[in-house]
């Protein structure tokens, strides 16, 4: 399966600078009206989703494991997923990697194995393929807009 290559998290992407500056120089949180910042935010969400889905697949044989997924990107754009508690010390409230990424457990898994595991590899493969397709689209948007800027600047 080609989608497995994305499990390593080794995707190369443009995106948010470590200081919070998005592609195109806009602050990372200001995606409205800036297609490059919106593409960067989408790429960040897709990277986090890929990590959550990879964790689901990695735990496919773990008893009583419930798969997680991120809230839809539209909800994140609306700001519904940006609320977080302040951490005064690094070790407090760290939780799992899935919870740090904003992942939420599935409420009603479609099928549960006798050991209580609710991961469906078929469902996860479809989600991984959707994420990969969306990643390709966001990268294409980013490349087209940077190409337009280069053309405008005469480079």
mmCIF file of C-alpha atoms in Angstrom:
data_model
loop_
_atom_site.group_PDB
_atom_site.id
_atom_site.type_symbol
_atom_site.label_atom_id
_atom_site.label_comp_id
_atom_site.label_asym_id
_atom_site.label_seq_id
_atom_site.Cartn_x
_atom_site.Cartn_y
_atom_site.Cartn_z
ATOM 1 C CA UNK A 1 0.000 0.000 0.000
ATOM 2 C CA UNK A 2 1.492 3.353 -1.046
ATOM 3 C CA UNK A 3 -0.067 5.271 1.854
ATOM 4 C CA UNK A 4 2.177 3.525 4.387
ATOM 5 C CA UNK A 5 5.125 5.697 3.374
ATOM 6 C CA UNK A 6 3.374 8.636 5.041
ATOM 7 C CA UNK A 7 3.409 6.848 8.420
ATOM 8 C CA UNK A 8 6.973 7.859 9.124
ATOM 9 C CA UNK A 9 6.020 11.509 9.315
ATOM 10 C CA UNK A 10 8.844 12.222 6.884
ATOM 11 C CA UNK A 11 6.769 14.384 4.573
ATOM 12 C CA UNK A 12 8.499 17.414 3.261
ATOM 13 C CA UNK A 13 6.264 20.422 3.306
ATOM 14 C CA UNK A 14 6.337 24.126 3.397
ATOM 15 C CA UNK A 15 4.326 25.574 6.181
ATOM 16 C CA UNK A 16 4.590 27.338 9.443
ATOM 17 C CA UNK A 17 7.930 28.710 10.495
ATOM 18 C CA UNK A 18 8.990 27.780 14.062
ATOM 19 C CA UNK A 19 8.332 31.374 15.123
ATOM 20 C CA UNK A 20 4.716 31.167 13.935
ATOM 21 C CA UNK A 21 5.148 32.891 10.587
ATOM 22 C CA UNK A 22 3.166 31.230 7.830
ATOM 23 C CA UNK A 23 4.114 30.852 4.195
ATOM 24 C CA UNK A 24 4.075 34.243 2.552
ATOM 25 C CA UNK A 25 5.129 36.056 5.758
ATOM 26 C CA UNK A 26 1.667 36.243 7.340
ATOM 27 C CA UNK A 27 1.208 35.169 10.956
ATOM 28 C CA UNK A 28 0.266 31.484 11.075
ATOM 29 C CA UNK A 29 -3.123 32.155 12.666
ATOM 30 C CA UNK A 30 -4.265 34.555 9.931
ATOM 31 C CA UNK A 31 -5.321 32.193 7.147
ATOM 32 C CA UNK A 32 -8.431 34.150 6.123
ATOM 33 C CA UNK A 33 -7.887 35.899 2.816
ATOM 34 C CA UNK A 34 -4.355 34.527 2.364
ATOM 35 C CA UNK A 35 -4.348 31.378 0.221
ATOM 36 C CA UNK A 36 -0.744 30.532 1.103
ATOM 37 C CA UNK A 37 -1.399 30.759 4.843
ATOM 38 C CA UNK A 38 -4.570 28.703 4.406
ATOM 39 C CA UNK A 39 -2.635 26.042 2.476
ATOM 40 C CA UNK A 40 0.034 25.999 5.209
ATOM 41 C CA UNK A 41 -2.599 25.595 7.916
ATOM 42 C CA UNK A 42 -4.258 22.805 5.932
ATOM 43 C CA UNK A 43 -0.891 21.062 5.516
ATOM 44 C CA UNK A 44 -0.277 21.282 9.260
ATOM 45 C CA UNK A 45 -3.705 19.757 9.947
ATOM 46 C CA UNK A 46 -3.063 16.998 7.389
ATOM 47 C CA UNK A 47 0.304 16.187 8.975
ATOM 48 C CA UNK A 48 -1.306 15.929 12.418
ATOM 49 C CA UNK A 49 -4.086 13.747 10.999
ATOM 50 C CA UNK A 50 -1.589 11.445 9.307
ATOM 51 C CA UNK A 51 0.208 10.969 12.644
ATOM 52 C CA UNK A 52 -3.075 10.126 14.411
ATOM 53 C CA UNK A 53 -4.070 7.642 11.698
ATOM 54 C CA UNK A 54 -0.613 6.059 11.842
ATOM 55 C CA UNK A 55 -1.053 5.633 15.593
ATOM 56 C CA UNK A 56 -4.404 3.919 14.963
ATOM 57 C CA UNK A 57 -2.825 1.461 12.526
ATOM 58 C CA UNK A 58 0.134 0.845 14.837
ATOM 59 C CA UNK A 59 -2.297 -0.111 17.623
ATOM 60 C CA UNK A 60 -4.496 -2.356 15.472
ATOM 61 C CA UNK A 61 -3.618 -5.352 17.666
ATOM 62 C CA UNK A 62 -3.705 -3.582 21.043
ATOM 63 C CA UNK A 63 -6.559 -4.851 23.236
ATOM 64 C CA UNK A 64 -9.253 -2.256 24.079
ATOM 65 C CA UNK A 65 -7.640 0.399 21.841
ATOM 66 C CA UNK A 66 -10.109 2.920 20.404
ATOM 67 C CA UNK A 67 -9.114 4.723 17.185
ATOM 68 C CA UNK A 68 -8.946 8.510 17.118
ATOM 69 C CA UNK A 69 -9.272 11.162 14.450
ATOM 70 C CA UNK A 70 -9.034 14.930 14.286
ATOM 71 C CA UNK A 71 -12.041 17.177 14.097
ATOM 72 C CA UNK A 72 -12.789 18.230 10.508
ATOM 73 C CA UNK A 73 -10.593 20.997 9.139
ATOM 74 C CA UNK A 74 -13.613 23.294 8.760
ATOM 75 C CA UNK A 75 -14.163 23.179 12.525
ATOM 76 C CA UNK A 76 -10.534 24.032 13.144
ATOM 77 C CA UNK A 77 -10.833 26.996 10.803
ATOM 78 C CA UNK A 78 -13.831 28.144 12.777
ATOM 79 C CA UNK A 79 -11.583 28.190 15.844
ATOM 80 C CA UNK A 80 -13.443 25.494 17.747
ATOM 81 C CA UNK A 81 -10.338 23.358 18.304
ATOM 82 C CA UNK A 82 -7.909 26.109 19.360
ATOM 83 C CA UNK A 83 -8.853 26.261 23.042
ATOM 84 C CA UNK A 84 -6.211 24.704 25.252
ATOM 85 C CA UNK A 85 -5.226 24.861 28.903
ATOM 86 C CA UNK A 86 -2.063 26.699 29.796
ATOM 87 C CA UNK A 87 0.720 24.412 31.021
ATOM 88 C CA UNK A 88 2.893 25.872 33.746
ATOM 89 C CA UNK A 89 5.349 22.957 33.743
ATOM 90 C CA UNK A 90 6.448 20.814 30.811
ATOM 91 C CA UNK A 91 5.359 17.462 32.289
ATOM 92 C CA UNK A 92 1.906 18.532 33.458
ATOM 93 C CA UNK A 93 -1.030 17.483 31.331
ATOM 94 C CA UNK A 94 1.093 16.204 28.476
ATOM 95 C CA UNK A 95 -1.155 13.219 27.735
ATOM 96 C CA UNK A 96 -0.675 11.023 24.691
ATOM 97 C CA UNK A 97 0.615 12.144 21.278
ATOM 98 C CA UNK A 98 -2.938 11.773 19.944
ATOM 99 C CA UNK A 99 -4.390 14.126 22.544
ATOM 100 C CA UNK A 100 -1.609 16.647 21.949
ATOM 101 C CA UNK A 101 -2.540 16.825 18.279
ATOM 102 C CA UNK A 102 -6.202 17.510 19.014
ATOM 103 C CA UNK A 103 -7.308 13.956 18.241
ATOM 104 C CA UNK A 104 -10.550 12.713 19.685
ATOM 105 C CA UNK A 105 -11.601 9.089 20.100
ATOM 106 C CA UNK A 106 -14.347 7.763 17.876
ATOM 107 C CA UNK A 107 -17.681 7.725 19.650
ATOM 108 C CA UNK A 108 -19.293 4.747 17.952
ATOM 109 C CA UNK A 109 -16.824 2.409 16.299
ATOM 110 C CA UNK A 110 -18.349 0.397 13.454
ATOM 111 C CA UNK A 111 -16.902 -2.891 14.638
ATOM 112 C CA UNK A 112 -15.144 -4.102 17.757
ATOM 113 C CA UNK A 113 -13.038 -7.257 17.953
ATOM 114 C CA UNK A 114 -13.481 -9.752 20.814
ATOM 115 C CA UNK A 115 -10.481 -8.229 22.637
ATOM 116 C CA UNK A 116 -12.163 -4.803 22.567
ATOM 117 C CA UNK A 117 -10.020 -3.268 19.815
ATOM 118 C CA UNK A 118 -12.050 -1.035 17.503
ATOM 119 C CA UNK A 119 -9.481 -0.311 14.759
ATOM 120 C CA UNK A 120 -10.678 -1.194 11.258
ATOM 121 C CA UNK A 121 -7.684 -1.332 8.928
ATOM 122 C CA UNK A 122 -9.955 -0.855 5.905
ATOM 123 C CA UNK A 123 -11.457 2.333 7.360
ATOM 124 C CA UNK A 124 -8.005 3.620 8.342
ATOM 125 C CA UNK A 125 -6.665 2.897 4.826
ATOM 126 C CA UNK A 126 -9.494 4.978 3.324
ATOM 127 C CA UNK A 127 -8.778 7.845 5.741
ATOM 128 C CA UNK A 128 -5.063 7.677 4.942
ATOM 129 C CA UNK A 129 -5.826 7.808 1.212
ATOM 130 C CA UNK A 130 -8.147 10.806 1.735
ATOM 131 C CA UNK A 131 -5.440 12.560 3.754
ATOM 132 C CA UNK A 132 -2.819 11.869 1.093
ATOM 133 C CA UNK A 133 -5.082 13.208 -1.680
ATOM 134 C CA UNK A 134 -5.840 16.348 0.343
ATOM 135 C CA UNK A 135 -2.115 16.804 1.002
ATOM 136 C CA UNK A 136 -1.371 16.632 -2.735
ATOM 137 C CA UNK A 137 -4.085 19.211 -3.425
ATOM 138 C CA UNK A 138 -2.812 21.607 -0.747
ATOM 139 C CA UNK A 139 0.737 21.280 -2.085
ATOM 140 C CA UNK A 140 -0.503 21.967 -5.635
ATOM 141 C CA UNK A 141 -2.280 25.135 -4.434
ATOM 142 C CA UNK A 142 0.858 26.257 -2.645
ATOM 143 C CA UNK A 143 3.054 25.592 -5.694
ATOM 144 C CA UNK A 144 0.678 27.428 -8.051
ATOM 145 C CA UNK A 145 0.518 30.512 -5.850
ATOM 146 C CA UNK A 146 4.281 30.651 -5.336
ATOM 147 C CA UNK A 147 4.670 30.219 -9.109
ATOM 148 C CA UNK A 148 2.345 33.193 -9.669
ATOM 149 C CA UNK A 149 4.368 35.280 -7.215
ATOM 150 C CA UNK A 150 7.611 34.353 -8.958
ATOM 151 C CA UNK A 151 6.121 35.243 -12.340
ATOM 152 C CA UNK A 152 4.960 38.587 -10.966
ATOM 153 C CA UNK A 153 8.398 39.311 -9.547
ATOM 154 C CA UNK A 154 10.048 38.291 -12.823
ATOM 155 C CA UNK A 155 11.987 35.354 -11.396
#
